[in-house]
PDB file of C-alpha atoms in Angstrom:
ATOM      1  CA  MET C   1       3.139 -11.183 -34.082  1.00 97.00           C
ATOM      2  CA  ARG C   2       0.773 -13.839 -32.808  1.00 98.00           C
ATOM      3  CA  GLU C   3       2.252 -16.301 -35.297  1.00 98.00           C
ATOM      4  CA  ALA C   4       5.786 -15.510 -34.042  1.00 98.00           C
ATOM      5  CA  ILE C   5       4.600 -16.114 -30.478  1.00 98.00           C
ATOM      6  CA  ARG C   6       2.877 -19.352 -31.521  1.00 98.00           C
ATOM      7  CA  LEU C   7       6.115 -20.537 -33.153  1.00 98.00           C
ATOM      8  CA  ALA C   8       8.029 -19.696 -29.958  1.00 98.00           C
ATOM      9  CA  ASP C   9       5.541 -21.709 -27.887  1.00 98.00           C
ATOM     10  CA  GLU C  10       5.775 -24.637 -30.303  1.00 97.00           C
ATOM     11  CA  SER C  11       9.577 -24.477 -30.207  1.00 97.00           C
ATOM     12  CA  VAL C  12       9.584 -24.833 -26.435  1.00 97.00           C
ATOM     13  CA  SER C  13       7.383 -27.919 -26.664  1.00 96.00           C
ATOM     14  CA  LEU C  14       9.726 -29.448 -29.284  1.00 94.00           C
ATOM     15  CA  GLY C  15      12.887 -28.803 -27.270  1.00 94.00           C
ATOM     16  CA  GLY C  16      13.996 -25.598 -28.958  1.00 94.00           C
ATOM     17  CA  GLY C  17      14.495 -22.122 -27.560  1.00 96.00           C
ATOM     18  CA  PRO C  18      11.525 -19.860 -26.745  1.00 98.00           C
ATOM     19  CA  PHE C  19      11.778 -17.674 -29.851  1.00 98.00           C
ATOM     20  CA  GLY C  20       9.825 -17.362 -33.089  1.00 98.00           C
ATOM     21  CA  ALA C  21      10.025 -15.069 -36.112  1.00 98.00           C
ATOM     22  CA  VAL C  22       7.889 -14.307 -39.153  1.00 98.00           C
ATOM     23  CA  ILE C  23       8.878 -12.323 -42.256  1.00 98.00           C
ATOM     24  CA  VAL C  24       6.132 -10.506 -44.134  1.00 98.00           C
ATOM     25  CA  LYS C  25       6.128  -8.802 -47.535  1.00 98.00           C
ATOM     26  CA  ASP C  26       3.130  -6.977 -48.970  1.00 97.00           C
ATOM     27  CA  GLY C  27       0.957  -8.253 -46.119  1.00 97.00           C
ATOM     28  CA  GLU C  28       1.755 -11.913 -46.812  1.00 98.00           C
ATOM     29  CA  ILE C  29       3.924 -14.269 -44.745  1.00 98.00           C
ATOM     30  CA  VAL C  30       7.022 -15.096 -46.778  1.00 98.00           C
ATOM     31  CA  ALA C  31       8.801 -17.226 -44.182  1.00 98.00           C
ATOM     32  CA  GLU C  32       8.596 -18.224 -40.556  1.00 98.00           C
ATOM     33  CA  SER C  33      10.748 -20.141 -38.157  1.00 98.00           C
ATOM     34  CA  SER C  34      11.580 -20.779 -34.554  1.00 98.00           C
ATOM     35  CA  ASN C  35      14.822 -21.130 -32.655  1.00 97.00           C
ATOM     36  CA  SER C  36      16.493 -24.473 -33.364  1.00 97.00           C
ATOM     37  CA  VAL C  37      19.891 -24.008 -31.696  1.00 97.00           C
ATOM     38  CA  THR C  38      19.604 -27.103 -29.502  1.00 96.00           C
ATOM     39  CA  ILE C  39      17.670 -29.133 -32.075  1.00 96.00           C
ATOM     40  CA  ASP C  40      20.172 -28.525 -34.904  1.00 96.00           C
ATOM     41  CA  ASN C  41      23.287 -28.133 -32.719  1.00 97.00           C
ATOM     42  CA  ASP C  42      23.834 -24.796 -34.468  1.00 97.00           C
ATOM     43  CA  PRO C  43      24.486 -21.682 -32.367  1.00 97.00           C
ATOM     44  CA  THR C  44      23.409 -19.473 -35.300  1.00 97.00           C
ATOM     45  CA  ALA C  45      19.998 -21.152 -35.678  1.00 98.00           C
ATOM     46  CA  HIS C  46      18.078 -18.329 -34.012  1.00 98.00           C
ATOM     47  CA  ALA C  47      14.501 -17.783 -35.141  1.00 98.00           C
ATOM     48  CA  GLU C  48      15.284 -14.571 -37.024  1.00 98.00           C
ATOM     49  CA  VAL C  49      18.299 -16.023 -38.862  1.00 98.00           C
ATOM     50  CA  ASN C  50      16.359 -19.174 -39.758  1.00 98.00           C
ATOM     51  CA  ALA C  51      13.465 -17.068 -41.069  1.00 98.00           C
ATOM     52  CA  ILE C  52      15.824 -14.825 -43.084  1.00 98.00           C
ATOM     53  CA  ARG C  53      17.431 -17.869 -44.695  1.00 98.00           C
ATOM     54  CA  ARG C  54      14.031 -19.290 -45.616  1.00 98.00           C
ATOM     55  CA  ALA C  55      12.733 -15.962 -46.958  1.00 98.00           C
ATOM     56  CA  CYS C  56      15.816 -15.407 -49.114  1.00 98.00           C
ATOM     57  CA  ASN C  57      15.577 -18.944 -50.425  1.00 98.00           C
ATOM     58  CA  LYS C  58      11.877 -18.602 -51.229  1.00 98.00           C
ATOM     59  CA  LEU C  59      12.295 -15.208 -52.902  1.00 98.00           C
ATOM     60  CA  SER C  60      15.594 -16.189 -54.613  1.00 98.00           C
ATOM     61  CA  THR C  61      17.350 -13.066 -53.377  1.00 98.00           C
ATOM     62  CA  PHE C  62      19.769 -11.887 -50.712  1.00 97.00           C
ATOM     63  CA  SER C  63      17.814  -8.646 -50.253  1.00 98.00           C
ATOM     64  CA  LEU C  64      14.652  -8.560 -48.174  1.00 98.00           C
ATOM     65  CA  LYS C  65      13.894  -4.918 -48.910  1.00 98.00           C
ATOM     66  CA  GLY C  66      10.175  -4.352 -48.586  1.00 98.00           C
ATOM     67  CA  CYS C  67       9.914  -6.967 -45.826  1.00 98.00           C
ATOM     68  CA  PHE C  68       9.057  -6.629 -42.148  1.00 98.00           C
ATOM     69  CA  ILE C  69      10.042  -9.069 -39.409  1.00 98.00           C
ATOM     70  CA  TYR C  70       7.925 -10.001 -36.416  1.00 98.00           C
ATOM     71  CA  SER C  71       9.979 -11.534 -33.639  1.00 98.00           C
ATOM     72  CA  SER C  72       8.708 -12.876 -30.349  1.00 98.00           C
ATOM     73  CA  CYS C  73      11.682 -11.151 -28.684  1.00 98.00           C
ATOM     74  CA  GLU C  74      13.893  -8.143 -29.356  1.00 97.00           C
ATOM     75  CA  PRO C  75      16.627  -9.510 -31.642  1.00 97.00           C
ATOM     76  CA  CYS C  76      20.057 -10.362 -30.230  1.00 97.00           C
ATOM     77  CA  PRO C  77      23.139  -8.675 -31.733  1.00 96.00           C
ATOM     78  CA  MET C  78      23.695 -11.491 -34.256  1.00 97.00           C
ATOM     79  CA  CYS C  79      20.093 -11.421 -35.439  1.00 98.00           C
ATOM     80  CA  LEU C  80      20.007  -7.641 -35.502  1.00 97.00           C
ATOM     81  CA  GLY C  81      23.089  -7.682 -37.730  1.00 97.00           C
ATOM     82  CA  ALA C  82      21.477 -10.254 -40.028  1.00 98.00           C
ATOM     83  CA  ILE C  83      18.292  -8.163 -40.217  1.00 98.00           C
ATOM     84  CA  TYR C  84      20.292  -5.096 -41.238  1.00 98.00           C
ATOM     85  CA  TRP C  85      22.349  -7.055 -43.791  1.00 98.00           C
ATOM     86  CA  ALA C  86      19.139  -8.497 -45.278  1.00 98.00           C
ATOM     87  CA  GLY C  87      17.662  -5.015 -45.692  1.00 98.00           C
ATOM     88  CA  ILE C  88      14.515  -5.731 -43.706  1.00 98.00           C
ATOM     89  CA  GLU C  89      12.707  -2.432 -43.271  1.00 98.00           C
ATOM     90  CA  ARG C  90      10.978  -2.767 -39.899  1.00 98.00           C
ATOM     91  CA  ILE C  91      11.274  -4.890 -36.765  1.00 98.00           C
ATOM     92  CA  TYR C  92       8.305  -5.666 -34.555  1.00 98.00           C
ATOM     93  CA  TYR C  93       9.052  -7.537 -31.328  1.00 98.00           C
ATOM     94  CA  GLY C  94       7.196  -8.895 -28.318  1.00 98.00           C
ATOM     95  CA  ASN C  95       9.531  -9.497 -25.382  1.00 98.00           C
ATOM     96  CA  THR C  96      12.441  -7.181 -24.653  1.00 96.00           C
ATOM     97  CA  ARG C  97      16.064  -8.158 -24.214  1.00 94.00           C
ATOM     98  CA  LYS C  98      15.587  -7.423 -20.492  1.00 94.00           C
ATOM     99  CA  ASP C  99      12.758  -9.976 -20.427  1.00 96.00           C
ATOM    100  CA  ALA C 100      15.193 -12.460 -21.998  1.00 95.00           C
ATOM    101  CA  VAL C 101      17.712 -11.817 -19.209  1.00 94.00           C
ATOM    102  CA  GLU C 102      15.038 -12.865 -16.714  1.00 95.00           C
ATOM    103  CA  ILE C 103      14.972 -16.360 -18.277  1.00 96.00           C
ATOM    104  CA  ASP C 104      18.789 -16.588 -18.560  1.00 94.00           C
ATOM    105  CA  PHE C 105      19.213 -15.413 -22.167  1.00 93.00           C
ATOM    106  CA  ALA C 106      21.615 -12.514 -21.649  1.00 87.00           C
ATOM    107  CA  ASP C 107      23.086 -10.858 -24.730  1.00 90.00           C
ATOM    108  CA  ASP C 108      24.420  -7.783 -22.956  1.00 87.00           C
ATOM    109  CA  PHE C 109      27.923  -9.251 -22.838  1.00 91.00           C
ATOM    110  CA  ILE C 110      28.014  -9.162 -26.655  1.00 94.00           C
ATOM    111  CA  TYR C 111      26.821  -5.559 -26.774  1.00 90.00           C
ATOM    112  CA  ASP C 112      29.567  -4.770 -24.233  1.00 92.00           C
ATOM    113  CA  GLU C 113      32.204  -6.652 -26.248  1.00 95.00           C
ATOM    114  CA  ILE C 114      31.410  -4.684 -29.401  1.00 93.00           C
ATOM    115  CA  GLU C 115      32.171  -1.454 -27.526  1.00 95.00           C
ATOM    116  CA  ARG C 116      35.556  -2.696 -26.227  1.00 96.00           C
ATOM    117  CA  PRO C 117      38.805  -2.056 -28.099  1.00 95.00           C
ATOM    118  CA  LEU C 118      39.963  -5.206 -29.923  1.00 94.00           C
ATOM    119  CA  GLU C 119      42.837  -5.794 -27.516  1.00 93.00           C
ATOM    120  CA  LYS C 120      40.472  -5.815 -24.519  1.00 95.00           C
ATOM    121  CA  ARG C 121      37.896  -8.300 -25.808  1.00 95.00           C
ATOM    122  CA  ALA C 122      37.300 -11.631 -24.054  1.00 96.00           C
ATOM    123  CA  ILE C 123      38.171 -13.585 -27.201  1.00 96.00           C
ATOM    124  CA  PRO C 124      41.571 -12.510 -28.505  1.00 95.00           C
ATOM    125  CA  MET C 125      41.499 -10.977 -31.986  1.00 94.00           C
ATOM    126  CA  VAL C 126      44.852 -11.305 -33.720  1.00 94.00           C
ATOM    127  CA  PRO C 127      45.603  -9.801 -37.150  1.00 94.00           C
ATOM    128  CA  LEU C 128      47.435 -12.243 -39.411  1.00 97.00           C
ATOM    129  CA  LEU C 129      48.735 -12.184 -43.019  1.00 98.00           C
ATOM    130  CA  HIS C 130      47.223  -8.802 -43.867  1.00 97.00           C
ATOM    131  CA  ASP C 131      49.515  -8.311 -46.871  1.00 96.00           C
ATOM    132  CA  GLU C 132      48.215 -11.537 -48.406  1.00 97.00           C
ATOM    133  CA  ALA C 133      44.570 -11.052 -47.427  1.00 97.00           C
ATOM    134  CA  ILE C 134      44.357  -7.509 -48.831  1.00 97.00           C
ATOM    135  CA  ARG C 135      45.032  -8.838 -52.348  1.00 96.00           C
ATOM    136  CA  THR C 136      41.550 -10.372 -52.413  1.00 96.00           C
ATOM    137  CA  PHE C 137      39.982  -7.063 -51.436  1.00 96.00           C
ATOM    138  CA  ASN C 138      41.947  -5.318 -54.173  1.00 96.00           C
ATOM    139  CA  SER C 139      40.720  -7.895 -56.711  1.00 96.00           C
ATOM    140  CA  TRP C 140      37.141  -7.249 -55.591  1.00 95.00           C
ATOM    141  CA  LYS C 141      37.637  -3.489 -55.816  1.00 96.00           C
ATOM    142  CA  GLU C 142      38.881  -3.816 -59.407  1.00 96.00           C
ATOM    143  CA  LYS C 143      36.261  -6.358 -60.522  1.00 96.00           C
ATOM    144  CA  GLU C 144      33.976  -4.640 -63.015  1.00 95.00           C
ATOM    145  CA  ASP C 145      31.121  -7.179 -63.063  1.00 95.00           C
ATOM    146  CA  LYS C 146      30.692  -7.599 -59.289  1.00 92.00           C
ATOM    147  CA  GLN C 147      27.256  -7.681 -57.721  1.00 90.00           C
ATOM    148  CA  GLN C 148      27.336  -5.200 -54.868  1.00 87.00           C
ATOM    149  CA  TYR C 149      25.485  -6.036 -51.685  1.00 87.00           C
TER     150      TYR C 149
END
């Protein structure tokens, strides 16, 4: 956790956001990163997502089963989703999402949006070409040599 906090501190000094994350497997650091949203002009470049990408690259896998993540702050909804998709088995965090609100990082609106019916969300969600799109899903369903994830 101290390394995640150190990365967050370093990120602030370099012009990034105040977040750091470290992924550990079998007691060893596999990957670490900080928030680089403003540095990379990438809204998905949160510390946890950056660390997941690095860990998967290093381990040559899309599954981080057996790994733990240490984050300087409770993960936002995007990062939490990425952590679940990666199969990380435990999350340790320093600051809470309420602490993040106090420094103007408020993710509650996303949590609220997820709960809303599609037609009531702030960004309109419009179904389009379902009959064409479903063909790809049917091809996947029938594919015998697919790698499930």
